[in-house]
Short mmCIF file of C-alpha atoms in Angstrom, two decimals:
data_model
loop_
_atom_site.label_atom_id
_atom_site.label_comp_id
_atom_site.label_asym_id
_atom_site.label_seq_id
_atom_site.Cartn_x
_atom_site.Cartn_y
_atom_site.Cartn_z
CA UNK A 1 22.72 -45.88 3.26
CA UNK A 2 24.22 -43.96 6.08
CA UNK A 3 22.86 -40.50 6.77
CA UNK A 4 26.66 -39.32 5.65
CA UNK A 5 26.54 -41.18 2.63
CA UNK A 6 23.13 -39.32 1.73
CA UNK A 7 24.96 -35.94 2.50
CA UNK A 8 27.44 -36.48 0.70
CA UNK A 9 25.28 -37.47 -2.42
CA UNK A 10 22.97 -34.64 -2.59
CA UNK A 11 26.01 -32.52 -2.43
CA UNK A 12 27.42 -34.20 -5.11
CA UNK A 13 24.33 -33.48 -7.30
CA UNK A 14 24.07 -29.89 -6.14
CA UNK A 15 27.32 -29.03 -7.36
CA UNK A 16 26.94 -31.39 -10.55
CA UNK A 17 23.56 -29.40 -11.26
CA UNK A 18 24.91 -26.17 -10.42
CA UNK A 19 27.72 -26.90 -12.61
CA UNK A 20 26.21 -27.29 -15.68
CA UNK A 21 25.42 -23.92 -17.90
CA UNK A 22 21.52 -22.95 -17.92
CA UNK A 23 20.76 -23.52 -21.40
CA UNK A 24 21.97 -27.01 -21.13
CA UNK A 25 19.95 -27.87 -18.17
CA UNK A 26 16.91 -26.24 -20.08
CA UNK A 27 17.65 -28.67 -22.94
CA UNK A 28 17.30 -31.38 -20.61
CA UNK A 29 14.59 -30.56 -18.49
CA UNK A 30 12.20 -30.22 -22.18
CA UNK A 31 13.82 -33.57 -23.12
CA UNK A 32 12.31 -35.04 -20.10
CA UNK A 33 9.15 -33.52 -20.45
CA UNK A 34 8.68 -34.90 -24.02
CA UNK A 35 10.21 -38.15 -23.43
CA UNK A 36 7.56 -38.67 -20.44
CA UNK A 37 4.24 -37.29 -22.17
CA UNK A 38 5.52 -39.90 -25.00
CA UNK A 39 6.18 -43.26 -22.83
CA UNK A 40 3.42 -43.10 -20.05
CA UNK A 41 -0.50 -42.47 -20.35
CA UNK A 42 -2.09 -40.18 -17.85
CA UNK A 43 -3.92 -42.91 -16.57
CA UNK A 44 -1.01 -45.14 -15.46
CA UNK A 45 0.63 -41.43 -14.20
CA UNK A 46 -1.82 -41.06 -12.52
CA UNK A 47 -3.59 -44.25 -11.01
CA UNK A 48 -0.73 -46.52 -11.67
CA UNK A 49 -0.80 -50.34 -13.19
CA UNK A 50 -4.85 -50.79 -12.47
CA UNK A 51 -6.70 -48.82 -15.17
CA UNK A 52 -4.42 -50.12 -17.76
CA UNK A 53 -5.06 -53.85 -16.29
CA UNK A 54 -8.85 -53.15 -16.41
CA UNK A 55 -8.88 -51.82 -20.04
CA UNK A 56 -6.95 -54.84 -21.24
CA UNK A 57 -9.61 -57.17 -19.57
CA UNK A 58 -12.39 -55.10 -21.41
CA UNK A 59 -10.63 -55.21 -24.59
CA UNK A 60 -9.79 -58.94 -24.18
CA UNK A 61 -13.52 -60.08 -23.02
CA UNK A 62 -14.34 -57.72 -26.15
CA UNK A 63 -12.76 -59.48 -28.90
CA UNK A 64 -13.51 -63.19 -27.52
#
């Protein structure tokens, strides 16, 4: 991606953001909120892939 290209596609979203009222942009930022405390732990937020991987491992040498 040219440095144009990136330019001109921030600008885009600018305007697109700037564009849209407040109370909808509200609306979405608390949809993202709740749809990301719902999907991810902290852990994996936090320290990625690993202490999920090690948990599973402990759970796994747990139940055999």
């Amino acid at each position: 991606m040219s440095t144009n290209d990136y330019v001109k596609y921030v600008t885009q979203q600018l305007v697109k953001y700037m564009d849209t009222p407040k109370e909808t942009r509200k609306l979405q930022k608390e949809e993202r909120k709740h749809q990301d405390l719902t999907t991810s732990y902290y852990s994996n937020r936090w320290f990625g892939v690993l202490p999920f991987a090690l948990k599973l491992l402990m759970n796994k040498k747990k139940n055999h």
